[in-house]
mmCIF file of C-alpha atoms and ligand atoms in Angstrom:
data_model
loop_
_atom_site.group_PDB
_atom_site.id
_atom_site.type_symbol
_atom_site.label_atom_id
_atom_site.label_comp_id
_atom_site.label_asym_id
_atom_site.label_seq_id
_atom_site.Cartn_x
_atom_site.Cartn_y
_atom_site.Cartn_z
ATOM 1 C CA MET N 23 -30.190 -16.915 2.553
ATOM 2 C CA LEU N 24 -28.961 -20.219 1.967
ATOM 3 C CA LYS N 25 -26.260 -20.138 -1.004
ATOM 4 C CA TYR N 26 -24.472 -17.398 1.635
ATOM 5 C CA GLN N 27 -23.975 -20.494 4.453
ATOM 6 C CA GLU N 28 -22.604 -22.787 2.366
ATOM 7 C CA THR N 29 -20.300 -20.723 1.963
ATOM 8 C CA LEU N 30 -19.305 -19.647 4.640
ATOM 9 C CA LYS N 31 -19.957 -23.735 5.702
ATOM 10 C CA ASN N 32 -16.889 -24.339 2.963
ATOM 11 C CA LEU N 33 -15.178 -21.682 4.569
ATOM 12 C CA LYS N 34 -15.010 -23.012 8.245
ATOM 13 C CA GLU N 35 -14.285 -25.801 8.026
ATOM 14 C CA GLN N 36 -11.481 -24.649 4.923
ATOM 15 C CA GLY N 37 -10.187 -23.176 8.587
ATOM 16 C CA ARG N 38 -10.854 -20.242 6.276
ATOM 17 C CA TYR N 39 -14.100 -18.718 7.964
ATOM 18 C CA ARG N 40 -12.986 -14.952 9.527
ATOM 19 C CA ALA N 41 -14.442 -12.079 11.330
ATOM 20 C CA LEU N 42 -14.044 -9.466 12.780
ATOM 21 C CA VAL N 43 -11.504 -8.872 16.284
ATOM 22 C CA LEU N 44 -10.972 -5.930 18.039
ATOM 23 C CA PRO N 45 -6.900 -4.995 18.618
ATOM 24 C CA ASN N 46 -5.794 -6.561 21.649
ATOM 25 C CA GLY N 47 -2.575 -6.877 22.558
ATOM 26 C CA ILE N 48 1.424 -5.825 21.652
ATOM 27 C CA ASP N 49 0.629 -4.296 18.077
ATOM 28 C CA LEU N 50 2.385 -6.751 15.693
ATOM 29 C CA THR N 51 0.212 -6.535 12.766
ATOM 30 C CA SER N 52 -1.099 -2.469 12.176
ATOM 31 C CA ASN N 53 0.704 -0.304 9.311
ATOM 32 C CA ASP N 54 1.340 1.906 11.703
ATOM 33 C CA TYR N 55 4.728 1.772 11.290
ATOM 34 C CA LEU N 56 5.977 5.156 12.044
ATOM 35 C CA GLY N 57 3.169 5.713 15.036
ATOM 36 C CA MET N 58 0.866 8.465 13.454
ATOM 37 C CA ALA N 59 -2.136 7.628 14.534
ATOM 38 C CA GLU N 60 -2.222 8.510 18.019
ATOM 39 C CA HIS N 61 0.625 11.321 16.738
ATOM 40 C CA PRO N 62 -0.863 13.903 19.389
ATOM 41 C CA ASP N 63 -0.926 16.483 17.465
ATOM 42 C CA LEU N 64 -2.950 15.331 14.291
ATOM 43 C CA ARG N 65 -5.024 15.209 17.423
ATOM 44 C CA ARG N 66 -5.288 18.056 18.446
ATOM 45 C CA VAL N 67 -5.964 19.926 14.760
ATOM 46 C CA ALA N 68 -9.042 17.643 14.069
ATOM 47 C CA MET N 69 -10.456 19.552 17.862
ATOM 48 C CA GLU N 70 -9.679 22.627 16.513
ATOM 49 C CA ALA N 71 -10.522 21.927 13.335
ATOM 50 C CA LEU N 72 -13.865 20.957 13.998
ATOM 51 C CA GLU N 73 -13.956 23.901 16.995
ATOM 52 C CA GLY N 74 -13.463 26.470 14.698
ATOM 53 C CA GLY N 75 -16.364 25.176 12.309
ATOM 54 C CA LEU N 76 -14.676 22.325 9.976
ATOM 55 C CA MET N 77 -18.448 20.609 8.259
ATOM 56 C CA SER N 78 -17.796 16.809 9.241
ATOM 57 C CA GLY N 79 -18.736 15.229 5.984
ATOM 58 C CA ALA N 80 -17.846 16.917 2.835
ATOM 59 C CA ALA N 81 -21.657 17.037 1.419
ATOM 60 C CA GLY N 82 -21.032 15.999 -2.499
ATOM 61 C CA SER N 83 -18.719 14.889 -4.775
ATOM 62 C CA ARG N 84 -15.776 17.132 -5.662
ATOM 63 C CA LEU N 85 -16.461 18.399 -8.609
ATOM 64 C CA LEU N 86 -19.986 19.485 -7.015
ATOM 65 C CA ARG N 87 -19.542 21.188 -3.719
ATOM 66 C CA GLY N 88 -17.640 19.269 -1.361
ATOM 67 C CA HIS N 89 -14.180 20.122 -2.822
ATOM 68 C CA THR N 90 -12.965 22.438 -0.003
ATOM 69 C CA ALA N 91 -9.744 24.211 0.578
ATOM 70 C CA SER N 92 -8.642 21.461 2.830
ATOM 71 C CA HIS N 93 -8.795 19.023 -0.566
ATOM 72 C CA GLN N 94 -7.645 21.593 -2.251
ATOM 73 C CA ASN N 95 -4.718 22.680 -0.025
ATOM 74 C CA LEU N 96 -3.658 18.945 0.656
ATOM 75 C CA GLU N 97 -3.106 19.065 -3.136
ATOM 76 C CA HIS N 98 -0.742 21.093 -3.395
ATOM 77 C CA TYR N 99 1.186 20.265 -0.044
ATOM 78 C CA ALA N 100 1.666 16.795 -1.608
ATOM 79 C CA ALA N 101 2.011 17.703 -5.875
ATOM 80 C CA ALA N 102 5.414 19.750 -4.074
ATOM 81 C CA TYR N 103 6.234 17.002 -1.429
ATOM 82 C CA PHE N 104 6.194 14.019 -4.304
ATOM 83 C CA GLY N 105 7.601 16.568 -6.792
ATOM 84 C CA ALA N 106 4.587 16.067 -8.976
ATOM 85 C CA GLU N 107 2.857 17.927 -11.600
ATOM 86 C CA LYS N 108 -0.486 17.685 -9.904
ATOM 87 C CA ALA N 109 -1.441 15.398 -7.133
ATOM 88 C CA LEU N 110 -5.590 13.650 -6.855
ATOM 89 C CA TYR N 111 -6.850 12.839 -2.942
ATOM 90 C CA PHE N 112 -9.171 10.079 -3.155
ATOM 91 C CA SER N 113 -10.716 8.007 0.205
ATOM 92 C CA SER N 114 -8.898 5.027 0.101
ATOM 93 C CA GLY N 115 -5.990 3.643 -1.434
ATOM 94 C CA PHE N 116 -7.878 1.268 -2.909
ATOM 95 C CA GLN N 117 -10.223 3.452 -4.361
ATOM 96 C CA ALA N 118 -7.541 5.488 -5.912
ATOM 97 C CA ASN N 119 -5.816 1.790 -7.738
ATOM 98 C CA PHE N 120 -9.190 1.165 -8.529
ATOM 99 C CA ALA N 121 -9.358 4.070 -10.027
ATOM 100 C CA LEU N 122 -6.281 4.743 -11.955
ATOM 101 C CA PHE N 123 -6.987 1.245 -13.392
ATOM 102 C CA SER N 124 -10.234 1.126 -14.621
ATOM 103 C CA THR N 125 -9.907 4.465 -16.059
ATOM 104 C CA LEU N 126 -6.014 4.970 -17.692
ATOM 105 C CA PRO N 127 -5.317 1.970 -19.926
ATOM 106 C CA ASP N 128 -8.953 1.324 -22.113
ATOM 107 C CA ARG N 129 -9.306 -1.289 -25.401
ATOM 108 C CA ARG N 130 -6.524 -0.177 -27.404
ATOM 109 C CA ASP N 131 -3.822 -0.649 -24.243
ATOM 110 C CA ALA N 132 -2.402 -3.080 -21.883
ATOM 111 C CA VAL N 133 -1.016 -3.007 -18.364
ATOM 112 C CA ILE N 134 1.722 -5.423 -17.685
ATOM 113 C CA TYR N 135 1.646 -6.257 -14.113
ATOM 114 C CA ASP N 136 3.707 -7.999 -10.700
ATOM 115 C CA SER N 137 1.619 -11.413 -10.064
ATOM 116 C CA LEU N 138 1.773 -10.137 -5.828
ATOM 117 C CA ILE N 139 -0.292 -7.018 -6.852
ATOM 118 C CA HIS N 140 -2.597 -5.793 -4.238
ATOM 119 C CA ALA N 141 -6.718 -7.117 -5.042
ATOM 120 C CA SER N 142 -6.856 -3.360 -5.474
ATOM 121 C CA VAL N 143 -4.728 -2.884 -8.016
ATOM 122 C CA ARG N 144 -6.457 -6.246 -10.045
ATOM 123 C CA ASP N 145 -9.960 -4.838 -9.234
ATOM 124 C CA GLY N 146 -9.321 -2.530 -11.504
ATOM 125 C CA LEU N 147 -7.905 -3.912 -13.972
ATOM 126 C CA GLN N 148 -10.553 -6.477 -13.748
ATOM 127 C CA ALA N 149 -12.739 -3.426 -14.696
ATOM 128 C CA SER N 150 -10.899 -1.877 -17.706
ATOM 129 C CA HIS N 151 -10.922 -2.608 -21.229
ATOM 130 C CA ALA N 152 -8.228 -3.278 -21.676
ATOM 131 C CA ARG N 153 -5.685 -6.665 -21.972
ATOM 132 C CA SER N 154 -3.726 -7.917 -19.144
ATOM 133 C CA VAL N 155 -1.160 -9.608 -18.527
ATOM 134 C CA LYS N 156 0.660 -10.940 -14.840
ATOM 135 C CA PHE N 157 4.338 -11.818 -14.769
ATOM 136 C CA ALA N 158 6.476 -13.411 -11.784
ATOM 137 C CA HIS N 159 7.299 -11.801 -8.893
ATOM 138 C CA ASN N 160 10.564 -9.266 -9.594
ATOM 139 C CA ASP N 161 11.571 -11.606 -12.089
ATOM 140 C CA LEU N 162 12.782 -8.676 -15.254
ATOM 141 C CA ASN N 163 13.877 -11.592 -17.323
ATOM 142 C CA ASP N 164 9.930 -12.506 -16.930
ATOM 143 C CA LEU N 165 8.673 -9.010 -17.725
ATOM 144 C CA GLU N 166 10.811 -7.957 -20.149
ATOM 145 C CA ALA N 167 8.607 -11.205 -22.462
ATOM 146 C CA LYS N 168 5.815 -10.120 -21.428
ATOM 147 C CA VAL N 169 6.915 -6.576 -22.762
ATOM 148 C CA LYS N 170 7.966 -8.551 -25.541
ATOM 149 C CA ALA N 171 5.097 -10.235 -26.470
ATOM 150 C CA VAL N 172 1.916 -7.133 -26.211
ATOM 151 C CA ARG N 173 4.070 -4.410 -26.891
ATOM 152 C CA ASP N 174 3.357 -3.953 -30.541
ATOM 153 C CA GLN N 175 -0.740 -4.708 -29.752
ATOM 154 C CA ALA N 176 -0.767 -2.049 -26.881
ATOM 155 C CA GLU N 177 -1.167 1.756 -28.519
ATOM 156 C CA THR N 178 0.164 2.881 -24.298
ATOM 157 C CA LEU N 179 1.445 0.264 -22.706
ATOM 158 C CA PHE N 180 1.862 0.086 -19.024
ATOM 159 C CA ILE N 181 3.901 -1.527 -15.898
ATOM 160 C CA ALA N 182 2.017 -2.318 -12.409
ATOM 161 C CA VAL N 183 4.479 -2.815 -9.460
ATOM 162 C CA GLU N 184 3.996 -1.830 -5.313
ATOM 163 C CA SER N 185 7.339 -0.631 -4.324
ATOM 164 C CA VAL N 186 7.728 -2.703 -0.980
ATOM 165 C CA TYR N 187 5.494 -5.924 -1.436
ATOM 166 C CA SER N 188 2.405 -6.333 1.190
ATOM 167 C CA MET N 189 2.519 -9.605 2.710
ATOM 168 C CA ASP N 190 6.557 -10.862 1.393
ATOM 169 C CA GLY N 191 7.846 -7.225 2.503
ATOM 170 C CA ASP N 192 10.531 -7.175 -0.331
ATOM 171 C CA MET N 193 11.497 -4.266 -2.203
ATOM 172 C CA ASP N 194 11.131 -4.494 -6.406
ATOM 173 C CA PRO N 195 14.512 -3.737 -8.532
ATOM 174 C CA LEU N 196 12.352 -0.517 -8.820
ATOM 175 C CA HIS N 197 15.363 1.169 -11.233
ATOM 176 C CA ASP N 198 15.902 -1.356 -14.030
ATOM 177 C CA ILE N 199 11.776 -1.832 -14.041
ATOM 178 C CA PHE N 200 12.287 1.462 -14.918
ATOM 179 C CA GLU N 201 14.596 1.594 -17.553
ATOM 180 C CA LEU N 202 12.875 -1.388 -18.851
ATOM 181 C CA ALA N 203 9.986 0.681 -19.041
ATOM 182 C CA GLN N 204 11.583 3.953 -20.621
ATOM 183 C CA ARG N 205 13.337 1.921 -23.211
ATOM 184 C CA TYR N 206 9.478 0.198 -23.822
ATOM 185 C CA ASP N 207 7.771 3.468 -24.024
ATOM 186 C CA ALA N 208 6.146 2.743 -21.781
ATOM 187 C CA ILE N 209 4.415 4.018 -18.361
ATOM 188 C CA LEU N 210 4.875 2.039 -15.240
ATOM 189 C CA ILE N 211 2.545 2.972 -11.573
ATOM 190 C CA VAL N 212 4.476 2.158 -8.750
ATOM 191 C CA ASP N 213 2.503 2.025 -5.382
ATOM 192 C CA GLU N 214 4.002 3.493 -2.572
ATOM 193 C CA ALA N 215 1.880 1.817 0.150
ATOM 194 C CA HIS N 216 4.496 0.351 2.567
ATOM 195 C CA ALA N 217 7.097 3.034 1.243
ATOM 196 C CA SER N 218 5.063 6.185 1.190
ATOM 197 C CA GLY N 219 6.567 8.104 5.000
ATOM 198 C CA ILE N 220 9.347 5.342 5.701
ATOM 199 C CA TYR N 221 11.739 5.270 2.341
ATOM 200 C CA GLY N 222 13.572 7.732 -0.547
ATOM 201 C CA GLU N 223 13.912 11.855 1.554
ATOM 202 C CA ARG N 224 11.807 12.252 3.978
ATOM 203 C CA GLY N 225 9.493 9.835 3.556
ATOM 204 C CA ARG N 226 9.172 10.578 0.135
ATOM 205 C CA GLY N 227 8.997 7.015 -1.401
ATOM 206 C CA LEU N 228 11.643 4.601 -3.321
ATOM 207 C CA CYS N 229 10.740 6.153 -6.985
ATOM 208 C CA ARG N 230 12.474 9.865 -5.241
ATOM 209 C CA GLU N 231 15.542 9.416 -7.211
ATOM 210 C CA ILE N 232 13.727 8.534 -10.152
ATOM 211 C CA ILE N 233 11.121 11.470 -9.383
ATOM 212 C CA LYS N 234 14.044 14.154 -9.327
ATOM 213 C CA ALA N 235 15.840 12.570 -12.535
ATOM 214 C CA GLN N 236 13.498 12.471 -14.555
ATOM 215 C CA GLY N 237 10.295 13.803 -13.451
ATOM 216 C CA TYR N 238 7.270 11.842 -13.924
ATOM 217 C CA GLU N 239 6.712 11.960 -17.895
ATOM 218 C CA ARG N 240 7.289 8.046 -17.894
ATOM 219 C CA LEU N 241 5.815 7.444 -13.765
ATOM 220 C CA ILE N 242 2.739 7.510 -12.061
ATOM 221 C CA THR N 243 2.719 7.250 -8.301
ATOM 222 C CA LEU N 244 0.706 6.096 -5.063
ATOM 223 C CA HIS N 245 1.268 7.139 -1.928
ATOM 224 C CA THR N 246 -1.191 5.751 0.534
ATOM 225 C CA CYS N 247 -2.427 7.487 3.230
ATOM 226 C CA GLY N 248 -3.588 5.143 6.085
ATOM 227 C CA LYS N 249 -0.318 3.344 6.619
ATOM 228 C CA ALA N 250 3.161 5.198 7.440
ATOM 229 C CA ILE N 251 0.857 8.965 7.528
ATOM 230 C CA GLY N 252 -1.097 6.977 9.922
ATOM 231 C CA VAL N 253 -4.408 8.911 8.650
ATOM 232 C CA ALA N 254 -6.253 7.322 5.884
ATOM 233 C CA GLY N 255 -7.352 8.257 2.026
ATOM 234 C CA GLY N 256 -5.031 7.616 -1.079
ATOM 235 C CA LEU N 257 -3.169 10.098 -3.477
ATOM 236 C CA VAL N 258 -1.588 9.599 -7.005
ATOM 237 C CA CYS N 259 0.973 12.271 -8.439
ATOM 238 C CA ALA N 260 1.561 12.786 -11.711
ATOM 239 C CA GLN N 261 1.423 14.664 -14.716
ATOM 240 C CA ALA N 262 -0.954 17.587 -14.910
ATOM 241 C CA GLU N 263 -2.749 15.504 -17.443
ATOM 242 C CA VAL N 264 -3.139 12.702 -16.011
ATOM 243 C CA ILE N 265 -4.897 13.676 -13.266
ATOM 244 C CA ASP N 266 -7.391 16.379 -15.303
ATOM 245 C CA TYR N 267 -8.240 13.190 -16.896
ATOM 246 C CA LEU N 268 -9.039 11.011 -13.645
ATOM 247 C CA ILE N 269 -10.728 13.922 -12.538
ATOM 248 C CA ASN N 270 -12.625 13.913 -15.242
ATOM 249 C CA CYS N 271 -13.540 11.035 -16.325
ATOM 250 C CA SER N 272 -12.294 8.508 -13.476
ATOM 251 C CA ARG N 273 -16.172 7.316 -12.116
ATOM 252 C CA PRO N 274 -14.411 6.261 -8.836
ATOM 253 C CA PHE N 275 -13.873 9.553 -8.713
ATOM 254 C CA ILE N 276 -17.150 11.529 -10.048
ATOM 255 C CA TYR N 277 -19.490 9.200 -8.395
ATOM 256 C CA SER N 278 -19.023 9.377 -5.203
ATOM 257 C CA THR N 279 -18.794 12.103 -2.115
ATOM 258 C CA ALA N 280 -15.714 13.619 -1.479
ATOM 259 C CA PRO N 281 -13.165 12.519 1.823
ATOM 260 C CA MET N 282 -14.043 13.880 4.718
ATOM 261 C CA PRO N 283 -12.311 16.998 4.690
ATOM 262 C CA LEU N 284 -10.435 16.720 9.316
ATOM 263 C CA GLN N 285 -8.886 13.958 6.848
ATOM 264 C CA ALA N 286 -7.333 15.808 4.370
ATOM 265 C CA LEU N 287 -6.279 18.334 6.660
ATOM 266 C CA LEU N 288 -4.813 15.303 9.239
ATOM 267 C CA VAL N 289 -2.712 13.445 6.102
ATOM 268 C CA GLN N 290 -0.726 17.416 5.175
ATOM 269 C CA LYS N 291 -0.653 17.988 8.531
ATOM 270 C CA SER N 292 0.943 14.238 8.967
ATOM 271 C CA LEU N 293 3.396 14.980 6.043
ATOM 272 C CA GLU N 294 4.463 17.750 6.982
ATOM 273 C CA ILE N 295 5.459 16.139 10.961
ATOM 274 C CA LEU N 296 6.682 12.877 7.920
ATOM 275 C CA ASP N 297 8.858 16.080 5.892
ATOM 276 C CA SER N 298 10.739 17.733 9.542
ATOM 277 C CA ALA N 299 13.485 16.095 11.960
ATOM 278 C CA GLU N 300 11.277 14.643 14.413
ATOM 279 C CA GLY N 301 9.881 12.252 10.479
ATOM 280 C CA ASP N 302 13.110 11.430 10.627
ATOM 281 C CA SER N 303 13.476 10.624 14.460
ATOM 282 C CA ARG N 304 10.497 8.373 13.933
ATOM 283 C CA ARG N 305 12.233 6.807 10.756
ATOM 284 C CA GLU N 306 15.638 6.222 12.696
ATOM 285 C CA ARG N 307 13.972 4.386 15.449
ATOM 286 C CA LEU N 308 11.638 2.088 12.717
ATOM 287 C CA PHE N 309 14.733 1.046 11.251
ATOM 288 C CA SER N 310 17.081 0.063 14.368
ATOM 289 C CA VAL N 311 13.609 -1.683 15.295
ATOM 290 C CA CYS N 312 13.490 -3.201 11.621
ATOM 291 C CA ALA N 313 17.417 -4.352 11.790
ATOM 292 C CA ARG N 314 17.073 -6.206 15.368
ATOM 293 C CA ALA N 315 14.033 -8.123 14.219
ATOM 294 C CA ARG N 316 16.178 -9.221 11.365
ATOM 295 C CA GLU N 317 19.176 -10.083 13.370
ATOM 296 C CA LEU N 318 16.517 -12.295 15.038
ATOM 297 C CA LEU N 319 14.271 -13.599 12.812
ATOM 298 C CA GLY N 320 15.285 -12.756 9.510
ATOM 299 C CA GLY N 321 13.364 -11.058 6.441
ATOM 300 C CA GLU N 322 14.136 -8.644 3.973
ATOM 301 C CA GLY N 323 14.891 -6.111 7.075
ATOM 302 C CA THR N 324 11.674 -3.876 6.175
ATOM 303 C CA GLN N 325 8.749 -3.289 8.452
ATOM 304 C CA ILE N 326 6.480 -5.992 6.653
ATOM 305 C CA LEU N 327 8.156 -9.318 8.505
ATOM 306 C CA PRO N 328 6.073 -12.538 6.422
ATOM 307 C CA VAL N 329 6.492 -15.551 9.016
ATOM 308 C CA ILE N 330 5.864 -18.734 6.535
ATOM 309 C CA LEU N 331 3.823 -21.798 8.253
ATOM 310 C CA GLY N 332 2.409 -23.376 5.047
ATOM 311 C CA SER N 333 -0.543 -24.710 6.288
ATOM 312 C CA ASP N 334 -4.053 -22.097 7.349
ATOM 313 C CA ALA N 335 -4.715 -24.274 10.493
ATOM 314 C CA ARG N 336 -0.879 -24.007 11.309
ATOM 315 C CA ALA N 337 -1.034 -21.071 11.373
ATOM 316 C CA VAL N 338 -3.490 -19.680 12.711
ATOM 317 C CA GLU N 339 -2.167 -22.101 16.408
ATOM 318 C CA VAL N 340 0.233 -20.246 16.280
ATOM 319 C CA ALA N 341 -1.359 -17.068 15.622
ATOM 320 C CA LYS N 342 -3.535 -18.484 18.843
ATOM 321 C CA VAL N 343 0.108 -19.428 20.736
ATOM 322 C CA LEU N 344 1.386 -15.112 20.215
ATOM 323 C CA GLN N 345 -1.785 -13.759 20.772
ATOM 324 C CA GLY N 346 -2.179 -15.502 23.962
ATOM 325 C CA GLU N 347 1.400 -14.028 25.314
ATOM 326 C CA GLY N 348 -0.314 -10.673 25.087
ATOM 327 C CA PHE N 349 0.547 -10.281 21.300
ATOM 328 C CA ASP N 350 -1.182 -9.007 18.336
ATOM 329 C CA VAL N 351 -0.603 -10.772 15.098
ATOM 330 C CA ARG N 352 -2.668 -12.367 12.805
ATOM 331 C CA ALA N 353 -2.223 -15.342 10.459
ATOM 332 C CA ILE N 354 -3.052 -15.006 6.854
ATOM 333 C CA ARG N 355 -4.297 -17.397 5.082
ATOM 334 C CA PRO N 356 -5.213 -17.212 1.247
ATOM 335 C CA PRO N 357 -6.871 -15.665 -1.342
ATOM 336 C CA SER N 358 -4.883 -12.647 0.327
ATOM 337 C CA VAL N 359 -1.871 -14.381 0.223
ATOM 338 C CA PRO N 360 -0.879 -17.653 -2.524
ATOM 339 C CA GLU N 361 -1.841 -21.272 -1.460
ATOM 340 C CA GLY N 362 0.616 -22.983 0.304
ATOM 341 C CA THR N 363 1.588 -20.102 2.493
ATOM 342 C CA ALA N 364 -0.560 -18.815 5.311
ATOM 343 C CA ARG N 365 1.731 -16.700 7.561
ATOM 344 C CA LEU N 366 2.063 -13.837 9.697
ATOM 345 C CA ARG N 367 2.579 -10.648 8.122
ATOM 346 C CA VAL N 368 4.414 -9.466 11.898
ATOM 347 C CA SER N 369 4.292 -5.310 10.429
ATOM 348 C CA LEU N 370 7.318 -3.435 13.316
ATOM 349 C CA SER N 371 6.539 -0.115 13.978
ATOM 350 C CA SER N 372 9.026 3.150 15.757
ATOM 351 C CA GLU N 373 6.820 2.452 18.957
ATOM 352 C CA LEU N 374 7.776 -1.766 19.110
ATOM 353 C CA ALA N 375 10.503 -1.622 22.437
ATOM 354 C CA LEU N 376 12.858 -3.810 21.874
ATOM 355 C CA GLY N 377 12.901 -5.504 24.697
ATOM 356 C CA GLU N 378 9.039 -6.912 23.182
ATOM 357 C CA LEU N 379 10.156 -8.045 19.985
ATOM 358 C CA GLU N 380 13.027 -10.179 21.844
ATOM 359 C CA ARG N 381 10.665 -12.065 23.883
ATOM 360 C CA PHE N 382 8.151 -12.063 20.557
ATOM 361 C CA ALA N 383 11.248 -13.898 18.966
ATOM 362 C CA GLY N 384 12.139 -16.292 21.100
ATOM 363 C CA LEU N 385 8.603 -16.678 21.169
ATOM 364 C CA LEU N 386 8.773 -17.267 17.654
ATOM 365 C CA ARG N 387 11.611 -19.058 16.705
ATOM 366 C CA PRO N 388 11.004 -23.022 18.289
ATOM 367 C CA TYR N 389 8.073 -22.874 14.873
ATOM 368 C CA LEU N 390 10.243 -21.888 12.891
ATOM 369 C CA GLU N 391 12.542 -24.020 13.434
ATOM 370 C CA ALA N 392 10.034 -26.739 12.972
ATOM 371 C CA GLU N 393 9.307 -25.021 9.859
ATOM 372 C CA GLN N 394 12.197 -25.769 8.447
ATOM 373 C CA ALA N 395 13.368 -29.258 10.310
ATOM 374 C CA ALA N 396 10.258 -30.459 8.921
HETATM 375 C C1 PLP W 446 -0.530 -1.666 -1.797
HETATM 376 C C2 PLP W 446 -1.248 -1.351 -1.371
HETATM 377 N N1 PLP W 446 -2.095 -1.235 -2.190
HETATM 378 C C3 PLP W 446 -3.230 -0.470 -1.813
HETATM 379 C C4 PLP W 446 -3.712 -1.094 -0.784
HETATM 380 C C5 PLP W 446 -5.022 -0.765 -0.747
HETATM 381 O O1 PLP W 446 -4.901 1.110 0.456
HETATM 382 P P1 PLP W 446 -6.592 1.376 1.051
HETATM 383 O O2 PLP W 446 -5.878 0.773 2.518
HETATM 384 O O3 PLP W 446 -5.386 3.374 2.616
HETATM 385 O O4 PLP W 446 -7.812 1.286 1.284
HETATM 386 C C6 PLP W 446 -3.252 -1.365 0.574
HETATM 387 C C7 PLP W 446 -3.556 -1.589 1.907
HETATM 388 O O5 PLP W 446 -4.225 -2.726 2.329
HETATM 389 C C8 PLP W 446 -1.386 -2.064 -0.178
HETATM 390 O O6 PLP W 446 -2.192 -3.361 -0.077
#
């Protein structure tokens, strides 16, 4: 169709056209940070469950017949694991965020969100009637100024952040933000997508200490299950009334077929492994890869290493060279990242051999030096 052709042509001209490419080479791109997506125990549990008669589809929405024992067991397990009164499982993290932000804040409320927050939060906010205000990334002073500006007009005030930012790999000053939320009687919503399974006590996320000290009274957490957890879906953890409200009022939850029961079963199995000595050793391996990457290439020391190359063309060109050397690393361009910050998003895993990391760093370094010299 003509109008789409035009847009696609423009994207090509700008070097922003995107196409689907199969995995190829050493993985420096996926979010399978702990190698759980290929775990033999998850494969075995899946085969046994299906052979034992587990249905492949849920065959209905959760409020109808699509609610199965696998969903219920996972939600009980996840609530206990994360220390919440209740948990609710969605088909994806995107759907969970969209549901949270389009349902909880209403026209009397306001949401203040970090400028680098994920698209799923922004889209949820667009579908909400609440006022939403952006604050400068990880800037506590700007956050407080925005809070002061809207506090008196908002019945309920929400603050939305990620605990590890998906494209920059930096953590936020979570405890200070939580303290600020308390001071201004706000609810903090933390997207733990890139922390769940990895950080906090046995992978419970970076909110763990806050939860242990204060519970979920001023907090809601989101844990995506397709990254370090290695399966798919999104878990929202909160006080019981918040979860019951989502079950009753959230359109993305109500008007959608439940996730496959198998998916819920595998998420629970993965959480069980992550809460064991094996989970500890996977995390230790990942942390030693992260430490070596930081020595070689800098960055924040988390498993996400942004290599900012500026122009789109440059990011695509460098990615191609590295792909030619056998590394599956991809160029990330606007609108996924701000204008002028096209980058390689190098994603590290417990399964990455240190020798390969060193070879990769050796190939990348000249480009980094050229960038610094420019
Ligand atoms: C911070 C953040 N939140 C939410 C999501 C969405 O999660 P999912 O991939 O499970 O839909 C992502 C995934 O890209 C993410 O990075």
